Short mmCIF file of C-alpha atoms in Angstrom, two decimals:
data_model
loop_
_atom_site.label_atom_id
_atom_site.label_comp_id
_atom_site.label_asym_id
_atom_site.label_seq_id
_atom_site.Cartn_x
_atom_site.Cartn_y
_atom_site.Cartn_z
CA TRP A 62 132.36 104.97 79.67
CA LYS A 63 133.17 104.18 83.27
CA ILE A 64 133.56 105.94 86.50
CA GLU A 65 136.29 104.80 88.96
CA ILE A 66 136.96 106.20 92.49
CA HIS A 67 140.30 105.14 94.06
CA ASN A 68 141.81 106.13 97.36
CA CYS A 69 139.18 108.84 98.16
CA ARG A 70 137.24 110.15 101.18
CA ILE A 71 133.76 111.15 100.36
CA LEU A 72 132.47 112.71 103.70
CA ASP A 73 129.67 114.65 105.14
CA ASN A 74 127.71 115.67 102.04
CA THR A 75 123.95 116.22 101.43
CA ALA A 76 121.68 115.72 98.54
CA SER A 77 117.91 116.56 98.55
CA GLU A 78 116.93 113.30 96.85
CA ARG A 79 119.56 110.80 95.55
CA GLY A 80 123.14 110.03 96.16
CA GLY A 81 124.19 111.91 99.23
CA GLY A 82 127.81 111.05 98.71
CA VAL A 83 128.07 109.68 95.13
CA TYR A 84 125.48 109.63 92.36
CA VAL A 85 126.57 107.88 89.16
CA VAL A 86 124.79 107.19 85.89
CA SER A 87 127.39 105.13 83.97
CA PRO A 88 127.62 101.58 82.67
CA GLU A 89 130.66 100.73 84.73
CA PHE A 90 131.45 101.87 88.42
CA THR A 91 134.47 101.05 90.62
CA LEU A 92 135.02 102.07 94.15
CA ALA A 93 138.33 100.96 95.59
CA ASP A 94 140.30 101.62 98.77
CA SER A 95 137.97 104.53 99.68
CA LEU A 96 135.76 105.84 102.55
CA VAL A 97 132.20 107.02 102.02
CA GLN A 98 130.86 108.36 105.32
CA GLY A 99 128.43 110.85 106.93
CA ASN A 100 126.58 111.44 103.69
CA VAL A 101 122.80 112.00 103.66
CA ALA A 102 120.05 111.68 100.83
CA GLU A 103 117.20 113.51 102.54
CA GLY A 104 114.12 112.67 100.50
CA SER A 105 110.74 114.42 100.98
CA ARG A 106 107.69 113.97 103.05
CA THR A 107 104.36 114.76 101.46
CA GLN A 108 100.94 115.01 103.17
CA SER A 109 97.85 113.60 101.25
CA GLY A 110 94.46 113.34 102.87
CA GLY A 111 95.90 113.21 106.45
CA SER A 112 98.55 110.50 105.76
CA SER A 113 102.12 111.11 105.00
CA SER A 114 104.27 109.37 102.44
CA ILE A 115 107.94 109.36 101.43
CA PHE A 116 109.60 109.50 98.05
CA GLU A 117 113.17 109.74 96.90
CA GLY A 118 115.81 110.10 99.53
CA ILE A 119 117.67 106.98 98.42
CA GLY A 120 121.37 106.09 98.31
CA GLY A 121 122.54 108.08 101.32
CA GLY A 122 126.20 107.05 100.62
CA ILE A 123 126.08 105.83 97.08
CA HIS A 124 123.43 105.85 94.43
CA LEU A 125 124.03 103.92 91.10
CA ARG A 126 121.80 103.88 88.06
CA VAL A 127 122.21 102.38 84.58
CA ALA A 128 125.40 100.56 85.70
CA THR A 129 125.84 96.98 84.38
CA GLN A 130 129.26 96.15 86.16
CA ILE A 131 129.86 97.42 89.70
CA LEU A 132 132.95 96.61 91.72
CA MET A 133 133.57 97.72 95.14
CA THR A 134 136.85 96.62 96.91
CA ASN A 135 138.62 97.40 100.26
CA SER A 136 136.19 100.23 100.91
CA ILE A 137 134.16 101.36 103.85
CA VAL A 138 130.60 102.81 103.54
CA ARG A 139 129.37 103.84 107.05
CA ASP A 140 127.15 106.25 108.96
CA ASN A 141 125.24 107.40 105.96
CA ARG A 142 121.41 108.16 106.08
CA SER A 143 118.62 108.23 103.67
CA GLY A 144 114.95 109.18 103.79
CA ALA A 145 113.60 106.13 101.86
CA GLY A 146 116.12 103.27 101.24
CA GLY A 147 119.56 102.06 100.46
CA SER A 148 121.08 104.11 103.05
CA GLY A 149 124.64 102.77 102.32
CA LEU A 150 124.31 101.81 98.84
CA GLU A 151 121.29 101.86 96.27
CA VAL A 152 121.76 100.15 92.97
CA ALA A 153 118.79 100.95 90.71
CA THR A 154 120.08 99.76 87.31
CA SER A 155 119.29 97.43 84.35
CA ALA A 156 118.31 93.75 84.73
CA GLY A 157 121.33 91.63 84.40
CA ALA A 158 123.70 93.89 86.12
CA ALA A 159 126.51 92.40 88.18
CA VAL A 160 127.48 93.85 91.71
CA THR A 161 130.74 92.55 93.34
CA ILE A 162 131.52 93.75 96.69
CA LYS A 163 134.97 92.42 98.19
CA ASP A 164 136.69 93.11 101.50
CA CYS A 165 134.32 95.88 102.42
CA THR A 166 132.66 97.14 105.41
CA ILE A 167 129.19 98.44 105.13
CA ALA A 168 128.12 99.54 108.76
CA ALA A 169 125.93 101.86 110.87
CA ASN A 170 123.91 103.28 107.96
CA ALA A 171 120.33 104.24 108.67
CA GLY A 172 116.93 104.79 107.07
CA ASP A 173 115.09 107.51 108.68
CA PHE A 174 111.52 107.77 107.74
CA SER A 175 108.43 105.59 107.41
CA GLY A 176 108.44 103.63 104.31
CA ALA A 177 112.23 103.26 104.32
CA GLN A 178 113.28 100.00 102.86
CA CYS A 179 116.69 99.14 103.62
CA GLY A 180 119.63 100.27 105.90
CA ALA A 181 122.67 98.91 104.23
CA VAL A 182 122.30 97.85 100.51
CA ARG A 183 119.17 97.85 98.36
CA LEU A 184 119.41 96.10 94.95
CA ASP A 185 116.66 96.73 92.51
CA ASN A 186 115.67 94.93 89.17
CA GLU A 187 117.20 91.41 88.67
CA ILE A 188 120.83 91.92 89.78
CA PHE A 189 123.51 89.42 90.48
CA ALA A 190 125.24 90.25 93.71
CA LEU A 191 128.39 88.77 95.18
CA PHE A 192 129.45 89.83 98.61
CA GLU A 193 132.77 88.31 99.46
CA ARG A 194 134.66 88.85 102.81
CA THR A 195 132.38 91.79 103.49
CA THR A 196 131.06 92.98 106.96
CA LEU A 197 127.56 94.21 107.15
CA SER A 198 126.89 95.43 110.67
CA GLU A 199 124.84 97.78 112.73
CA ASN A 200 122.68 99.02 109.72
CA ARG A 201 119.17 99.92 110.88
CA MET A 202 115.90 101.40 110.12
CA ASP A 203 115.22 104.30 112.61
CA ARG A 204 111.99 105.81 113.73
CA LEU A 205 109.91 103.37 111.95
CA PRO A 206 107.06 101.23 112.91
CA VAL A 207 108.03 97.51 112.66
CA ALA A 208 105.22 96.96 109.82
CA THR A 209 107.08 99.47 107.62
CA SER A 210 110.56 98.56 108.04
CA LEU A 211 111.64 96.05 105.33
CA ASN A 212 115.15 95.20 106.13
CA GLY A 213 118.31 96.42 108.05
CA ALA A 214 121.03 94.83 105.85
CA ILE A 215 120.37 93.62 102.26
CA LEU A 216 117.08 94.18 100.40
CA GLY A 217 116.93 92.71 96.93
CA ASP A 218 114.23 92.69 94.24
CA PRO A 219 112.39 89.25 94.16
CA LEU A 220 114.51 88.39 91.10
CA THR A 221 117.79 89.42 92.46
CA ILE A 222 120.34 86.48 92.81
CA GLY A 223 122.85 86.95 95.59
CA GLU A 224 125.78 85.05 97.09
CA LEU A 225 127.51 85.59 100.37
CA THR A 226 131.01 84.24 100.72
CA ASP A 227 133.19 84.29 103.87
CA CYS A 228 131.21 87.23 105.21
#
């Protein structure tokens, strides 16, 4: 089965853990001509022995699991927040998945808490990612000590293969 979202506005939603705007568990996912804005995946803070840690709170705009074919075209993912990572888009899927993002804008997404991993796009588990004519701008890690902030734009698993063309 596959999930397709066309010509939609997904605005100002909140999830306690994953996928503030969209949470998909499907082999195929398409987002086209859509806006994903102002969504939040809050996450949780826990205290243990005087130190705090964060878990969940991933995929503020979009969280994708299991997908092997992901296509995003002519869409905007902006102003989304997450507690722990992938504030705009989090792809946590099977090894060998293909992610294609064309003619999109991924901007002003923010990771909020210590331990957050990426402001814009986080790709996990040996994914091939192609970004074509896509703008990545003003994505950030807010309120973080520099040592815990991993990346503002794209973070990939060490075995992720990525290609950026005309970005």
